[in-house]
């Protein structure tokens, strides 16, 4: 039986062998692996890149006090970016399943349309959810736009929902029964913090403080972007803070309808500026990782 | 005769894009070939989830030759006196590419002239296809396009291979950087090895050997046969779901189904929850017993022909179990609070950024519904109605409806029923979104009807007010269906309300939310609803379009009355006397249009026919008054028909445009009075009667 950590290690090894940089989770609270600079920024501009990393993804509104066997306020995603998307990307993906001991010859694997959009990041993509015997195990996206910028080259993004895959492979009826590794169950590691995070997010979080900090970080993002030259990573981190604070306020039920639209717009504005600043910065550096568009034109 | 085969191998194409692709491909390839002069060809377009395929049969090896007659200079100019060709003749011969002695002559109105038959030799079919196919494929439009790799091309999904064969010869062409050939691959699991196709002819069979069923109809048949086999094993039948089956056909290259079971305890959940859970996420069909009760079995679609280790079934059963457990969790969570407790949270739910929250909307709907109830003398306590207008929307806040939007209304109904709410209330919650357009039944209770109509009128008034109106096929807010729903409920519930007034009121209630002049909004919504009323008469009541136009011209805003009037006219109009009457009415119209009103003065009558028409008109007006009051429109139209004789005599014997102005005015006034009475029923001039404007 494949435990959670072996699942992670196997995927990391597989994607390292496929030419990926194996990165680490980002050390700022974020809602999805897509917001990690290794995705959000690297997909911009003409430089080729391949990266894989695990990202704990915080969704305060999805927390369920540890009572729902399928839903978590913080779950693990394994994220892979292949830029440009290679010709054999579907095969590469299917082989990654083989690395987990999933033999396509005895399973039903289907690619069913599922597109992705993040208004907060000014990003969208087209792709599928990958179904393994009816279970959604991966989100497979061809990135079309990020930070409001049309992308060329186009990156393929693979997002594995790790707890779901582990549950499925281990045939467990609750996330908390998954074996993490060395005989330790997931619940023993995570259950208590799911309960606490739920209590905090739904009942305790100080709304006034969250609002204040949101304003503060918004100003900070602007300052970093107004700096000459713009400070790209600090500005992105400030934007990620805004996004997380927004999610907390939302879970707390403190965001009115009109305010929501406004806040998403404000976050997107920063994200768009960060994206532009990043592309300019890489251009000024002479695209150190190379230029896919020029190579192919030679 | 040759066969052409095109196969574009792609990554998985969305199911909802295939039907459009199929249509566009057949039309563009077929149209292009016909335009190029190919006759008697047959074109089939058969996409699967991974390939776009076109097969053309009955192709000649080359385009048909085309001959053309070309005229040259007159013979007098083309030959000199000695009969030798002049420069003009030689020039013409050069132009048409023939020798002078291959030319002949024609005779025209101005004499004889030099002429030639020029033959355009048809181009090889392959050449034509090599141009037509890339142009067609690049021109296909999909609901959502994408780019990949370097980002140079836009298509529905990345393309991996192109087979283009004219019988056994490759038609050389290029698509998205890929050159055509004769290599492809079979089913992802059952036949992944690349292979060569020798001839276009054996394509379907070759692919089937590799487990790809190219023809959607064949996939549909296999699905049906397999389903019949499987349900037999457990003595059940499939709970019918045409739309889902149609989607299954597009999802796979090999139409596989498997039977799975789930825990019987989940059947304690409301029926719609179980069906939706299986359908929404898993696209599974559920089985039911003979009495219609759900059975704990499902059919899952799989893209393979077998389940060698039983893992596919096991996996699907696990997922279905997990999904149902999730649904049960939602259900149990939702049941912890009553819907009444959720009412205050409606102001956290957006209806529309300008039109406010669902709480704002529910407040408007409540007032509108109270107004309608007053007009209808419905025995409903206004405060109960106001409460209900809010309660029916609270299920939007429940876990279940957040997860499955399609269960809105249904869940509100279940939760209220389980809370012990009166039937009138829980059915109102369940029904107030029904019917969808003209489809389905109207709400069961008066409460459901009131809220259903008020809710839709508010949606129409608000969205028209902010300018988000349907255009062409785009109707993102479903406003056409909303208006259809209003029409159907009002007509079938027999509400004698003035729909125009109800629209005025709906616009007034929402008007502080938008800047457009409320009068303008009212006019547009009214015209929009009138269009739906007309369609209702034609499509649902079943009268002809001109009957609908004729009765609507006499007023359309009281629907039950309108429907009865339309049916009466539809029944009466085919009688000969009625056809004559319609023509006579047009004549009355022509004479009286634009003439001032006047009172009829019987003492000015000169002829018996005038008096007779006058007496009959008075009698008709009285009968009409009675018929209208009792809504016996059949009688009204019969009384109208009785006037035909008198009117005919009048027209034959009496000169309306008499030199004596007094007499003329009096006669016009008489006809005008009659016309006005007719117009209370219908504008007969709208009827398309043969012999038209006679």
CSV table of N, CA and C in Angstrom, one decimal, chain A residues 64 67-71 84-91 94 103-115 124-129 131-136 140 142-145 150-155 164 167-168 171-174 250-258 261 292-297, chain B residues 10-17 50 144-152 156-160 178 188-190 247 251-252 281-283 301-304 306-319 321-327 329-330 333 336 346-353 356-357 399 403:
chain,number,residue,atom,x,y,z
A,64,UNK,N,-13.8,22.1,7.8
A,64,UNK,CA,-15.1,21.4,8.3
A,64,UNK,C,-14.9,20.9,9.7
A,67,UNK,N,-14.7,17.2,10.6
A,67,UNK,CA,-15.9,16.3,10.6
A,67,UNK,C,-16.3,15.7,9.3
A,68,UNK,N,-15.9,16.4,8.2
A,68,UNK,CA,-16.2,15.9,6.9
A,68,UNK,C,-15.1,15.0,6.4
A,69,UNK,N,-15.4,13.8,6.0
A,69,UNK,CA,-14.3,12.9,5.7
A,69,UNK,C,-13.6,13.2,4.4
A,70,UNK,N,-14.1,14.2,3.6
A,70,UNK,CA,-13.5,14.4,2.3
A,70,UNK,C,-12.9,15.8,2.2
A,71,UNK,N,-13.2,16.7,3.1
A,71,UNK,CA,-12.8,18.1,2.9
A,71,UNK,C,-11.9,18.6,4.0
A,84,UNK,N,7.9,25.0,-22.4
A,84,UNK,CA,6.6,24.9,-23.0
A,84,UNK,C,6.0,23.5,-22.9
A,85,UNK,N,4.7,23.4,-23.0
A,85,UNK,CA,4.0,22.1,-22.9
A,85,UNK,C,4.6,21.2,-23.9
A,86,UNK,N,5.2,20.0,-23.5
A,86,UNK,CA,5.8,19.2,-24.5
A,86,UNK,C,4.7,18.4,-25.3
A,87,UNK,N,5.1,18.0,-26.5
A,87,UNK,CA,4.3,17.2,-27.4
A,87,UNK,C,3.7,16.0,-26.7
A,88,UNK,N,4.5,15.3,-25.9
A,88,UNK,CA,4.1,14.1,-25.3
A,88,UNK,C,3.6,14.3,-23.8
A,89,UNK,N,3.1,15.4,-23.5
A,89,UNK,CA,2.7,15.7,-22.1
A,89,UNK,C,1.7,14.7,-21.5
A,90,UNK,N,0.8,14.3,-22.3
A,90,UNK,CA,-0.2,13.3,-21.8
A,90,UNK,C,0.5,12.0,-21.5
A,91,UNK,N,1.4,11.6,-22.3
A,91,UNK,CA,2.1,10.3,-22.0
A,91,UNK,C,3.0,10.5,-20.8
A,94,UNK,N,0.8,10.1,-17.9
A,94,UNK,CA,0.3,8.7,-17.7
A,94,UNK,C,1.4,7.9,-17.1
A,103,UNK,N,-1.4,1.0,-13.2
A,103,UNK,CA,-1.1,0.4,-14.5
A,103,UNK,C,-2.3,0.7,-15.4
A,104,UNK,N,-2.1,1.6,-16.4
A,104,UNK,CA,-3.3,2.0,-17.2
A,104,UNK,C,-4.0,0.8,-17.9
A,105,UNK,N,-3.2,-0.3,-18.0
A,105,UNK,CA,-3.8,-1.5,-18.7
A,105,UNK,C,-5.0,-2.1,-17.9
A,106,UNK,N,-5.0,-1.8,-16.5
A,106,UNK,CA,-6.1,-2.5,-15.7
A,106,UNK,C,-7.0,-1.4,-15.1
A,107,UNK,N,-6.8,-0.1,-15.5
A,107,UNK,CA,-7.7,0.9,-15.0
A,107,UNK,C,-8.4,1.6,-16.1
A,108,UNK,N,-9.4,2.4,-15.7
A,108,UNK,CA,-10.0,3.3,-16.7
A,108,UNK,C,-9.5,4.7,-16.5
A,109,UNK,N,-8.8,5.3,-17.4
A,109,UNK,CA,-8.3,6.6,-17.2
A,109,UNK,C,-8.9,7.5,-18.3
A,110,UNK,N,-9.6,8.6,-17.9
A,110,UNK,CA,-10.2,9.4,-18.9
A,110,UNK,C,-9.8,10.9,-18.7
A,111,UNK,N,-9.8,11.6,-19.7
A,111,UNK,CA,-9.5,13.1,-19.7
A,111,UNK,C,-10.8,13.8,-20.0
A,112,UNK,N,-11.4,14.4,-19.0
A,112,UNK,CA,-12.8,15.0,-19.2
A,112,UNK,C,-12.6,16.5,-19.0
A,113,UNK,N,-13.2,17.2,-20.0
A,113,UNK,CA,-13.1,18.7,-20.0
A,113,UNK,C,-13.3,19.3,-18.6
A,114,UNK,N,-12.3,20.2,-18.3
A,114,UNK,CA,-12.5,21.0,-17.1
A,114,UNK,C,-11.6,22.2,-17.2
A,115,UNK,N,-12.1,23.3,-17.3
A,115,UNK,CA,-11.3,24.5,-17.5
A,115,UNK,C,-11.1,25.2,-16.2
A,124,UNK,N,-6.3,32.2,-16.6
A,124,UNK,CA,-7.2,31.1,-17.0
A,124,UNK,C,-6.5,30.1,-17.9
A,125,UNK,N,-7.1,28.9,-17.9
A,125,UNK,CA,-6.5,27.9,-18.8
A,125,UNK,C,-7.6,26.9,-19.2
A,126,UNK,N,-7.2,26.0,-20.1
A,126,UNK,CA,-8.1,25.1,-20.7
A,126,UNK,C,-7.5,23.7,-20.4
A,127,UNK,N,-8.4,22.7,-20.1
A,127,UNK,CA,-7.8,21.4,-19.9
A,127,UNK,C,-8.8,20.4,-19.5
A,128,UNK,N,-8.4,19.5,-18.6
A,128,UNK,CA,-9.2,18.4,-18.2
A,128,UNK,C,-9.1,18.1,-16.7
A,129,UNK,N,-10.1,17.4,-16.1
A,129,UNK,CA,-9.8,16.7,-14.9
A,129,UNK,C,-9.5,15.3,-15.3
A,131,UNK,N,-9.7,11.5,-14.7
A,131,UNK,CA,-10.5,10.5,-13.9
A,131,UNK,C,-9.8,9.1,-13.9
A,132,UNK,N,-9.6,8.6,-12.7
A,132,UNK,CA,-9.0,7.3,-12.6
A,132,UNK,C,-10.1,6.4,-12.0
A,133,UNK,N,-10.7,5.5,-12.8
A,133,UNK,CA,-11.8,4.7,-12.4
A,133,UNK,C,-12.9,5.5,-11.8
A,134,UNK,N,-13.2,6.7,-12.4
A,134,UNK,CA,-14.2,7.6,-11.9
A,134,UNK,C,-13.8,8.6,-10.9
A,135,UNK,N,-12.6,8.5,-10.4
A,135,UNK,CA,-12.1,9.4,-9.3
A,135,UNK,C,-11.2,10.5,-10.0
A,136,UNK,N,-11.6,11.7,-9.6
A,136,UNK,CA,-10.8,12.9,-10.1
A,136,UNK,C,-9.4,12.9,-9.4
A,140,UNK,N,-5.5,19.1,-15.1
A,140,UNK,CA,-4.5,19.2,-16.1
A,140,UNK,C,-4.9,20.4,-17.0
A,142,UNK,N,-3.7,23.7,-19.6
A,142,UNK,CA,-2.8,24.4,-20.5
A,142,UNK,C,-3.1,25.9,-20.2
A,143,UNK,N,-2.1,26.5,-19.6
A,143,UNK,CA,-2.2,27.9,-19.2
A,143,UNK,C,-2.3,28.9,-20.4
A,144,UNK,N,-3.4,29.6,-20.5
A,144,UNK,CA,-3.5,30.5,-21.6
A,144,UNK,C,-3.2,32.0,-21.2
A,145,UNK,N,-3.5,32.3,-20.0
A,145,UNK,CA,-3.2,33.7,-19.5
A,145,UNK,C,-2.9,33.7,-18.1
A,150,UNK,N,-1.3,37.3,-22.1
A,150,UNK,CA,-1.5,36.2,-23.0
A,150,UNK,C,-0.2,35.4,-23.0
A,151,UNK,N,-0.2,34.1,-22.8
A,151,UNK,CA,1.0,33.4,-22.6
A,151,UNK,C,1.5,32.7,-23.9
A,152,UNK,N,2.7,32.9,-24.3
A,152,UNK,CA,3.4,32.1,-25.4
A,152,UNK,C,4.9,32.2,-25.0
A,153,UNK,N,5.5,31.0,-24.8
A,153,UNK,CA,5.0,29.7,-24.9
A,153,UNK,C,3.9,29.4,-23.8
A,154,UNK,N,3.2,28.3,-24.1
A,154,UNK,CA,2.1,27.9,-23.1
A,154,UNK,C,2.7,26.8,-22.2
A,155,UNK,N,2.3,26.9,-20.9
A,155,UNK,CA,2.8,25.9,-20.0
A,155,UNK,C,1.7,24.9,-19.7
A,164,UNK,N,-6.6,13.1,-1.9
A,164,UNK,CA,-7.6,12.3,-2.6
A,164,UNK,C,-7.0,11.0,-3.2
A,167,UNK,N,-6.3,8.5,-0.5
A,167,UNK,CA,-7.5,7.9,-0.1
A,167,UNK,C,-8.0,6.8,-1.0
A,168,UNK,N,-7.9,7.2,-2.3
A,168,UNK,CA,-8.4,6.3,-3.3
A,168,UNK,C,-7.5,5.0,-3.4
A,171,UNK,N,-8.0,3.0,-0.4
A,171,UNK,CA,-9.4,2.7,-0.2
A,171,UNK,C,-9.9,3.0,1.2
A,172,UNK,N,-9.5,4.2,1.6
A,172,UNK,CA,-10.0,4.7,2.9
A,172,UNK,C,-11.3,5.5,2.8
A,173,UNK,N,-12.1,5.5,3.8
A,173,UNK,CA,-13.4,6.2,3.7
A,173,UNK,C,-13.2,7.6,4.3
A,174,UNK,N,-12.1,7.9,4.9
A,174,UNK,CA,-11.9,9.2,5.5
A,174,UNK,C,-10.5,9.6,5.2
A,250,UNK,N,-13.6,36.1,4.2
A,250,UNK,CA,-14.7,35.5,3.5
A,250,UNK,C,-15.2,34.3,4.3
A,251,UNK,N,-14.3,33.5,4.8
A,251,UNK,CA,-14.7,32.4,5.7
A,251,UNK,C,-15.5,32.9,6.9
A,252,UNK,N,-15.0,34.0,7.4
A,252,UNK,CA,-15.6,34.6,8.6
A,252,UNK,C,-17.0,35.2,8.3
A,253,UNK,N,-17.4,35.2,7.1
A,253,UNK,CA,-18.6,35.8,6.7
A,253,UNK,C,-18.6,37.3,6.8
A,254,UNK,N,-17.5,37.9,6.6
A,254,UNK,CA,-17.4,39.4,6.8
A,254,UNK,C,-17.3,40.1,5.5
A,255,UNK,N,-17.4,39.4,4.4
A,255,UNK,CA,-17.3,40.1,3.1
A,255,UNK,C,-18.6,40.2,2.5
A,256,UNK,N,-19.1,41.4,2.3
A,256,UNK,CA,-20.4,41.6,1.6
A,256,UNK,C,-20.2,41.4,0.1
A,257,UNK,N,-21.4,41.2,-0.5
A,257,UNK,CA,-21.4,40.9,-1.9
A,257,UNK,C,-20.6,41.9,-2.7
A,258,UNK,N,-20.9,43.2,-2.5
A,258,UNK,CA,-20.3,44.2,-3.3
A,258,UNK,C,-18.8,44.3,-3.0
A,261,UNK,N,-16.5,41.7,-4.9
A,261,UNK,CA,-16.2,42.0,-6.2
A,261,UNK,C,-15.0,43.0,-6.2
A,292,UNK,N,12.5,30.4,-25.7
A,292,UNK,CA,11.9,29.3,-26.5
A,292,UNK,C,11.5,29.8,-27.9
A,293,UNK,N,11.0,31.1,-27.9
A,293,UNK,CA,10.5,31.6,-29.2
A,293,UNK,C,11.7,31.8,-30.2
A,294,UNK,N,12.8,32.3,-29.6
A,294,UNK,CA,14.0,32.6,-30.5
A,294,UNK,C,14.6,31.3,-30.9
A,295,UNK,N,14.8,30.3,-30.0
A,295,UNK,CA,15.5,29.1,-30.3
A,295,UNK,C,14.8,28.4,-31.5
A,296,UNK,N,13.4,28.4,-31.4
A,296,UNK,CA,12.7,27.7,-32.5
A,296,UNK,C,12.8,28.5,-33.8
A,297,UNK,N,13.0,29.8,-33.7
A,297,UNK,CA,13.0,30.6,-34.9
A,297,UNK,C,14.3,30.4,-35.7
B,10,UNK,N,-6.2,14.1,-32.1
B,10,UNK,CA,-6.0,15.2,-31.1
B,10,UNK,C,-6.0,14.6,-29.7
B,11,UNK,N,-5.7,15.5,-28.8
B,11,UNK,CA,-5.9,15.2,-27.4
B,11,UNK,C,-7.4,15.3,-27.1
B,12,UNK,N,-7.9,14.8,-26.0
B,12,UNK,CA,-9.4,14.7,-25.7
B,12,UNK,C,-10.1,16.0,-25.9
B,13,UNK,N,-11.1,15.9,-26.8
B,13,UNK,CA,-11.9,17.1,-27.2
B,13,UNK,C,-13.1,17.1,-26.3
B,14,UNK,N,-13.5,18.3,-25.7
B,14,UNK,CA,-14.7,18.3,-24.9
B,14,UNK,C,-15.9,17.8,-25.6
B,15,UNK,N,-16.7,17.0,-24.8
B,15,UNK,CA,-17.9,16.4,-25.4
B,15,UNK,C,-18.8,17.5,-26.0
B,16,UNK,N,-18.9,18.6,-25.4
B,16,UNK,CA,-19.9,19.6,-25.9
B,16,UNK,C,-19.4,20.3,-27.2
B,17,UNK,N,-18.2,20.0,-27.6
B,17,UNK,CA,-17.7,20.7,-28.8
B,17,UNK,C,-17.9,19.8,-30.0
B,50,UNK,N,-11.2,11.7,-29.5
B,50,UNK,CA,-9.8,12.0,-29.8
B,50,UNK,C,-9.6,12.2,-31.3
B,144,UNK,N,-14.6,26.9,-27.0
B,144,UNK,CA,-13.4,27.5,-26.3
B,144,UNK,C,-12.2,27.0,-27.1
B,145,UNK,N,-11.4,27.9,-27.5
B,145,UNK,CA,-10.1,27.6,-28.3
B,145,UNK,C,-9.0,27.7,-27.3
B,146,UNK,N,-7.9,27.0,-27.7
B,146,UNK,CA,-6.7,27.0,-26.8
B,146,UNK,C,-5.4,27.0,-27.7
B,147,UNK,N,-4.3,27.4,-27.1
B,147,UNK,CA,-3.0,27.3,-27.7
B,147,UNK,C,-2.2,26.4,-26.9
B,148,UNK,N,-1.0,25.9,-27.4
B,148,UNK,CA,-0.2,24.9,-26.7
B,148,UNK,C,1.2,25.1,-27.2
B,149,UNK,N,2.2,24.4,-26.5
B,149,UNK,CA,3.6,24.5,-26.9
B,149,UNK,C,4.1,25.9,-27.0
B,150,UNK,N,4.6,26.2,-28.2
B,150,UNK,CA,5.1,27.6,-28.4
B,150,UNK,C,4.0,28.6,-28.5
B,151,UNK,N,2.8,28.1,-28.7
B,151,UNK,CA,1.7,29.0,-28.7
B,151,UNK,C,1.3,29.6,-30.1
B,152,UNK,N,1.8,28.9,-31.1
B,152,UNK,CA,1.7,29.4,-32.5
B,152,UNK,C,0.3,29.2,-33.0
B,156,UNK,N,-9.1,23.4,-30.8
B,156,UNK,CA,-9.8,23.0,-29.6
B,156,UNK,C,-8.9,22.2,-28.6
B,157,UNK,N,-8.0,21.4,-29.1
B,157,UNK,CA,-7.0,20.7,-28.3
B,157,UNK,C,-5.8,20.5,-29.2
B,158,UNK,N,-4.6,20.2,-28.7
B,158,UNK,CA,-3.4,20.0,-29.5
B,158,UNK,C,-3.6,18.8,-30.5
B,159,UNK,N,-3.0,19.0,-31.6
B,159,UNK,CA,-3.2,18.0,-32.7
B,159,UNK,C,-1.9,17.1,-32.8
B,160,UNK,N,-2.1,15.8,-33.0
B,160,UNK,CA,-0.9,14.9,-33.0
B,160,UNK,C,-0.7,14.2,-34.3
B,178,UNK,N,2.0,19.9,-38.7
B,178,UNK,CA,2.1,18.4,-38.8
B,178,UNK,C,1.7,18.1,-40.3
B,188,UNK,N,-6.5,4.2,-26.8
B,188,UNK,CA,-5.4,4.5,-25.8
B,188,UNK,C,-5.0,3.2,-25.0
B,189,UNK,N,-5.9,2.4,-24.6
B,189,UNK,CA,-5.5,1.2,-23.8
B,189,UNK,C,-5.5,0.0,-24.6
B,190,UNK,N,-6.5,-0.2,-25.5
B,190,UNK,CA,-6.6,-1.5,-26.2
B,190,UNK,C,-5.8,-1.5,-27.5
B,247,UNK,N,-24.3,12.5,-23.9
B,247,UNK,CA,-23.0,12.9,-23.5
B,247,UNK,C,-22.0,11.7,-23.5
B,251,UNK,N,-18.1,10.9,-25.0
B,251,UNK,CA,-16.9,10.9,-24.0
B,251,UNK,C,-15.9,9.9,-24.3
B,252,UNK,N,-16.2,8.9,-25.1
B,252,UNK,CA,-15.3,7.7,-25.2
B,252,UNK,C,-15.1,7.3,-26.7
B,281,UNK,N,-21.4,14.7,-10.7
B,281,UNK,CA,-19.9,14.5,-10.7
B,281,UNK,C,-19.5,13.3,-11.5
B,282,UNK,N,-20.3,12.2,-11.4
B,282,UNK,CA,-19.8,11.0,-12.0
B,282,UNK,C,-20.4,10.6,-13.3
B,283,UNK,N,-21.3,11.4,-13.8
B,283,UNK,CA,-22.0,11.1,-15.1
B,283,UNK,C,-22.5,9.7,-15.1
B,301,UNK,N,-19.9,5.0,-17.1
B,301,UNK,CA,-19.3,5.0,-18.4
B,301,UNK,C,-17.8,4.8,-18.3
B,302,UNK,N,-17.2,3.9,-19.1
B,302,UNK,CA,-15.8,3.7,-19.1
B,302,UNK,C,-15.3,3.6,-20.5
B,303,UNK,N,-14.1,4.0,-20.7
B,303,UNK,CA,-13.5,4.0,-22.1
B,303,UNK,C,-12.7,2.8,-22.2
B,304,UNK,N,-13.3,1.6,-22.1
B,304,UNK,CA,-12.6,0.4,-22.3
B,304,UNK,C,-13.6,-0.8,-22.4
B,306,UNK,N,-13.4,-3.9,-20.9
B,306,UNK,CA,-13.3,-4.9,-19.9
B,306,UNK,C,-12.8,-4.3,-18.6
B,307,UNK,N,-12.8,-5.2,-17.6
B,307,UNK,CA,-12.3,-4.8,-16.3
B,307,UNK,C,-11.5,-5.9,-15.7
B,308,UNK,N,-10.3,-6.1,-16.3
B,308,UNK,CA,-9.5,-7.4,-16.1
B,308,UNK,C,-9.3,-7.8,-14.6
B,309,UNK,N,-9.1,-6.8,-13.8
B,309,UNK,CA,-8.9,-7.2,-12.4
B,309,UNK,C,-10.0,-6.7,-11.4
B,310,UNK,N,-11.1,-6.2,-12.0
B,310,UNK,CA,-12.2,-5.8,-11.2
B,310,UNK,C,-11.9,-4.4,-10.5
B,311,UNK,N,-10.8,-3.8,-10.9
B,311,UNK,CA,-10.4,-2.6,-10.2
B,311,UNK,C,-11.2,-1.4,-10.6
B,312,UNK,N,-11.7,-1.4,-11.9
B,312,UNK,CA,-12.4,-0.3,-12.4
B,312,UNK,C,-13.8,-0.2,-11.6
B,313,UNK,N,-14.4,-1.4,-11.5
B,313,UNK,CA,-15.7,-1.4,-10.8
B,313,UNK,C,-15.5,-1.0,-9.3
B,314,UNK,N,-14.5,-1.6,-8.7
B,314,UNK,CA,-14.2,-1.3,-7.3
B,314,UNK,C,-13.9,0.2,-7.1
B,315,UNK,N,-13.2,0.8,-8.0
B,315,UNK,CA,-12.8,2.2,-7.9
B,315,UNK,C,-14.1,3.1,-8.0
B,316,UNK,N,-14.9,2.8,-9.0
B,316,UNK,CA,-16.1,3.5,-9.3
B,316,UNK,C,-17.1,3.4,-8.1
B,317,UNK,N,-17.2,2.2,-7.5
B,317,UNK,CA,-18.1,2.0,-6.4
B,317,UNK,C,-17.5,2.8,-5.2
B,318,UNK,N,-16.2,2.8,-5.1
B,318,UNK,CA,-15.7,3.6,-3.9
B,318,UNK,C,-16.0,5.1,-4.1
B,319,UNK,N,-15.8,5.6,-5.3
B,319,UNK,CA,-16.1,7.0,-5.6
B,319,UNK,C,-17.5,7.4,-5.3
B,321,UNK,N,-19.6,5.8,-3.5
B,321,UNK,CA,-19.9,5.7,-2.1
B,321,UNK,C,-19.4,7.0,-1.4
B,322,UNK,N,-18.2,7.5,-1.8
B,322,UNK,CA,-17.7,8.7,-1.2
B,322,UNK,C,-18.6,9.9,-1.5
B,323,UNK,N,-19.0,10.0,-2.8
B,323,UNK,CA,-19.8,11.1,-3.2
B,323,UNK,C,-21.2,11.1,-2.4
B,324,UNK,N,-21.7,9.9,-2.3
B,324,UNK,CA,-23.0,9.9,-1.6
B,324,UNK,C,-22.9,10.2,-0.1
B,325,UNK,N,-21.7,9.7,0.5
B,325,UNK,CA,-21.5,10.0,1.9
B,325,UNK,C,-21.3,11.5,2.0
B,326,UNK,N,-20.7,12.2,1.1
B,326,UNK,CA,-20.5,13.6,1.1
B,326,UNK,C,-21.9,14.3,1.0
B,327,UNK,N,-22.7,13.8,0.1
B,327,UNK,CA,-24.1,14.4,0.0
B,327,UNK,C,-24.8,14.2,1.3
B,329,UNK,N,-23.5,14.0,4.2
B,329,UNK,CA,-23.0,15.0,5.2
B,329,UNK,C,-23.6,16.3,5.0
B,330,UNK,N,-23.7,16.8,3.7
B,330,UNK,CA,-24.4,18.0,3.4
B,330,UNK,C,-25.8,18.1,4.0
B,333,UNK,N,-25.9,18.2,7.7
B,333,UNK,CA,-25.5,19.6,8.1
B,333,UNK,C,-26.6,20.6,7.9
B,336,UNK,N,-29.4,20.8,10.4
B,336,UNK,CA,-29.2,21.3,11.7
B,336,UNK,C,-29.8,22.7,11.9
B,346,UNK,N,-29.6,35.9,3.7
B,346,UNK,CA,-29.8,36.2,2.3
B,346,UNK,C,-29.1,37.4,1.8
B,347,UNK,N,-28.8,38.3,2.7
B,347,UNK,CA,-28.2,39.6,2.3
B,347,UNK,C,-26.7,39.4,2.1
B,348,UNK,N,-26.2,38.1,2.3
B,348,UNK,CA,-24.8,37.8,1.9
B,348,UNK,C,-24.7,37.2,0.6
B,349,UNK,N,-25.8,37.1,-0.1
B,349,UNK,CA,-25.8,36.3,-1.3
B,349,UNK,C,-26.1,37.3,-2.5
B,350,UNK,N,-25.3,37.3,-3.4
B,350,UNK,CA,-25.4,38.3,-4.5
B,350,UNK,C,-26.4,37.8,-5.5
B,351,UNK,N,-27.4,38.7,-5.9
B,351,UNK,CA,-28.2,38.3,-7.0
B,351,UNK,C,-27.6,38.9,-8.3
B,352,UNK,N,-27.2,40.2,-8.2
B,352,UNK,CA,-26.7,40.9,-9.3
B,352,UNK,C,-26.0,42.1,-8.8
B,353,UNK,N,-24.8,42.5,-9.4
B,353,UNK,CA,-24.0,43.6,-8.7
B,353,UNK,C,-24.8,44.9,-8.7
B,356,UNK,N,-28.5,44.2,-6.5
B,356,UNK,CA,-28.5,43.9,-5.1
B,356,UNK,C,-28.4,42.4,-4.8
B,357,UNK,N,-28.7,42.2,-3.5
B,357,UNK,CA,-28.5,40.8,-3.0
B,357,UNK,C,-29.8,40.0,-3.2
B,399,UNK,N,-25.7,23.8,2.0
B,399,UNK,CA,-24.6,23.1,1.5
B,399,UNK,C,-24.9,22.4,0.2
B,403,UNK,N,-23.4,23.1,-3.6
B,403,UNK,CA,-22.7,22.0,-4.3
B,403,UNK,C,-23.4,21.7,-5.6
